Amino acid sequence: MSISVLVADDSKLSRRSVIRSLPQDLDYDITEATNGKEAIEALKSGFFSLLLLDLTMPEVDGVGVLEYLHEQQDKPNVIVISADFQPEKQKIVMALGAKRFLRKPLDKEELAMALFELGML
């Protein structure tokens, strides 16, 4: 059974890096979004087990995506991956339901540990 993953980041290079950082021993069904608006549309059209979310994106930022999810019943596990590592920003995203906040550039082992802690490995 595959894990449905939504990767939302405006940088194609960052999306590719995140996808390559996923543990290789699992099967993933990956959808990509280039901004928060696309991420919300993808979330409306199907269920994802995991959302790997950047904060700084055009149209709708990562906080906007989390605000949308905050009002929903079925929510994916959300891991924010951002270079914006301000403590106040971390508090905001965690209050909106993010499970983890990882720093860019993403460390594969940190991602694997976060997935393990969320019961996804």
mmCIF file of C-alpha atoms in Angstrom:
data_model
loop_
_atom_site.group_PDB
_atom_site.id
_atom_site.type_symbol
_atom_site.label_atom_id
_atom_site.label_comp_id
_atom_site.label_asym_id
_atom_site.label_seq_id
_atom_site.Cartn_x
_atom_site.Cartn_y
_atom_site.Cartn_z
ATOM 1 C CA MET A 1 0.000 0.000 0.000
ATOM 2 C CA SER A 2 1.379 3.388 -0.925
ATOM 3 C CA ILE A 3 1.474 6.510 1.209
ATOM 4 C CA SER A 4 -0.218 9.488 -0.432
ATOM 5 C CA VAL A 5 2.084 12.501 -0.143
ATOM 6 C CA LEU A 6 1.561 16.108 -1.164
ATOM 7 C CA VAL A 7 4.777 18.128 -1.556
ATOM 8 C CA ALA A 8 4.070 21.876 -1.659
ATOM 9 C CA ASP A 9 6.967 24.194 -2.475
ATOM 10 C CA ASP A 10 7.349 26.882 -5.122
ATOM 11 C CA SER A 11 10.895 25.723 -5.910
ATOM 12 C CA LYS A 12 11.104 22.714 -8.220
ATOM 13 C CA LEU A 13 14.603 22.017 -6.878
ATOM 14 C CA SER A 14 13.287 21.976 -3.302
ATOM 15 C CA ARG A 15 10.390 19.691 -4.225
ATOM 16 C CA ARG A 16 12.807 17.255 -5.883
ATOM 17 C CA SER A 17 15.108 17.377 -2.854
ATOM 18 C CA VAL A 18 12.213 16.635 -0.489
ATOM 19 C CA ILE A 19 11.010 13.744 -2.648
ATOM 20 C CA ARG A 20 14.541 12.276 -2.809
ATOM 21 C CA SER A 21 14.779 12.564 0.983
ATOM 22 C CA LEU A 22 11.798 10.279 1.602
ATOM 23 C CA PRO A 23 12.869 6.864 2.952
ATOM 24 C CA GLN A 24 13.363 4.548 -0.010
ATOM 25 C CA ASP A 25 11.858 1.423 1.563
ATOM 26 C CA LEU A 26 8.268 2.708 1.289
ATOM 27 C CA ASP A 27 5.954 3.164 -1.681
ATOM 28 C CA TYR A 28 4.667 6.699 -2.250
ATOM 29 C CA ASP A 29 1.970 8.227 -4.407
ATOM 30 C CA ILE A 30 3.346 11.771 -4.755
ATOM 31 C CA THR A 31 1.501 14.892 -5.850
ATOM 32 C CA GLU A 32 3.321 18.198 -6.242
ATOM 33 C CA ALA A 33 1.996 21.719 -5.736
ATOM 34 C CA THR A 34 3.912 24.828 -6.779
ATOM 35 C CA ASN A 35 2.114 27.190 -4.402
ATOM 36 C CA GLY A 36 -0.351 27.197 -1.556
ATOM 37 C CA LYS A 37 -3.360 27.698 -3.816
ATOM 38 C CA GLU A 38 -2.483 24.514 -5.747
ATOM 39 C CA ALA A 39 -1.917 22.700 -2.445
ATOM 40 C CA ILE A 40 -5.384 23.648 -1.205
ATOM 41 C CA GLU A 41 -6.947 22.532 -4.494
ATOM 42 C CA ALA A 42 -5.139 19.182 -4.240
ATOM 43 C CA LEU A 43 -6.300 18.796 -0.626
ATOM 44 C CA LYS A 44 -9.886 19.500 -1.688
ATOM 45 C CA SER A 45 -9.727 16.868 -4.422
ATOM 46 C CA GLY A 46 -8.333 13.967 -2.404
ATOM 47 C CA PHE A 47 -6.970 12.720 0.888
ATOM 48 C CA PHE A 48 -3.247 12.734 1.619
ATOM 49 C CA SER A 49 -1.566 10.919 4.490
ATOM 50 C CA LEU A 50 1.319 13.371 4.522
ATOM 51 C CA LEU A 51 1.814 17.007 3.537
ATOM 52 C CA LEU A 52 5.385 18.274 3.243
ATOM 53 C CA LEU A 53 4.891 22.027 3.242
ATOM 54 C CA ASP A 54 7.084 25.050 2.577
ATOM 55 C CA LEU A 55 6.035 28.308 4.233
ATOM 56 C CA THR A 56 7.176 30.893 1.704
ATOM 57 C CA MET A 57 5.164 30.453 -1.490
ATOM 58 C CA PRO A 58 3.278 32.761 -3.858
ATOM 59 C CA GLU A 59 -0.509 33.215 -3.967
ATOM 60 C CA VAL A 60 -1.159 31.403 -0.665
ATOM 61 C CA ASP A 61 1.694 30.742 1.748
ATOM 62 C CA GLY A 62 2.176 27.723 3.992
ATOM 63 C CA VAL A 63 0.421 29.405 6.906
ATOM 64 C CA GLY A 64 -2.599 29.938 4.638
ATOM 65 C CA VAL A 65 -2.609 26.228 3.778
ATOM 66 C CA LEU A 66 -2.470 25.358 7.482
ATOM 67 C CA GLU A 67 -5.317 27.795 8.193
ATOM 68 C CA TYR A 68 -7.377 26.025 5.532
ATOM 69 C CA LEU A 69 -6.569 22.609 7.027
ATOM 70 C CA HIS A 70 -7.336 23.824 10.542
ATOM 71 C CA GLU A 71 -11.020 24.011 9.549
ATOM 72 C CA GLN A 72 -11.122 20.535 7.955
ATOM 73 C CA GLN A 73 -12.149 17.203 9.493
ATOM 74 C CA ASP A 74 -9.722 14.844 7.759
ATOM 75 C CA LYS A 75 -6.199 16.224 7.866
ATOM 76 C CA PRO A 76 -2.891 14.831 6.698
ATOM 77 C CA ASN A 77 0.134 14.716 8.932
ATOM 78 C CA VAL A 78 1.877 18.003 8.164
ATOM 79 C CA ILE A 79 5.617 18.498 8.277
ATOM 80 C CA VAL A 80 6.716 22.048 7.570
ATOM 81 C CA ILE A 81 10.077 22.292 5.825
ATOM 82 C CA SER A 82 11.315 25.864 5.737
ATOM 83 C CA ALA A 83 14.347 28.116 5.893
ATOM 84 C CA ASP A 84 12.179 30.531 7.915
ATOM 85 C CA PHE A 85 13.017 29.090 11.319
ATOM 86 C CA GLN A 86 11.879 31.958 13.542
ATOM 87 C CA PRO A 87 10.531 30.760 16.916
ATOM 88 C CA GLU A 88 7.355 32.830 16.520
ATOM 89 C CA LYS A 89 6.673 31.263 13.101
ATOM 90 C CA GLN A 90 7.210 27.799 14.598
ATOM 91 C CA LYS A 91 4.623 28.529 17.298
ATOM 92 C CA ILE A 92 2.096 29.676 14.700
ATOM 93 C CA VAL A 93 2.437 26.620 12.469
ATOM 94 C CA MET A 94 2.365 24.193 15.382
ATOM 95 C CA ALA A 95 -0.770 25.887 16.760
ATOM 96 C CA LEU A 96 -2.353 25.414 13.314
ATOM 97 C CA GLY A 97 -1.694 21.675 13.388
ATOM 98 C CA ALA A 98 1.761 21.047 11.916
ATOM 99 C CA LYS A 99 3.330 17.980 13.536
ATOM 100 C CA ARG A 100 6.980 18.895 12.897
ATOM 101 C CA PHE A 101 9.049 21.854 11.723
ATOM 102 C CA LEU A 102 12.211 20.886 9.850
ATOM 103 C CA ARG A 103 14.883 23.240 8.590
ATOM 104 C CA LYS A 104 15.964 23.637 4.959
ATOM 105 C CA PRO A 105 18.114 22.236 3.562
ATOM 106 C CA LEU A 106 16.324 19.067 4.587
ATOM 107 C CA ASP A 107 18.262 16.340 6.347
ATOM 108 C CA LYS A 108 17.121 12.845 5.256
ATOM 109 C CA GLU A 109 17.638 11.405 8.729
ATOM 110 C CA GLU A 110 15.578 14.168 10.374
ATOM 111 C CA LEU A 111 12.736 13.482 7.941
ATOM 112 C CA ALA A 112 12.935 9.737 8.573
ATOM 113 C CA MET A 113 12.876 10.340 12.348
ATOM 114 C CA ALA A 114 9.855 12.652 12.023
ATOM 115 C CA LEU A 115 8.015 10.048 9.933
ATOM 116 C CA PHE A 116 8.896 7.353 12.467
ATOM 117 C CA GLU A 117 7.615 9.517 15.340
ATOM 118 C CA LEU A 118 4.367 10.056 13.423
ATOM 119 C CA GLY A 119 3.947 6.291 12.990
ATOM 120 C CA MET A 120 4.435 6.428 9.239
ATOM 121 C CA LEU A 121 7.509 4.157 9.134
#
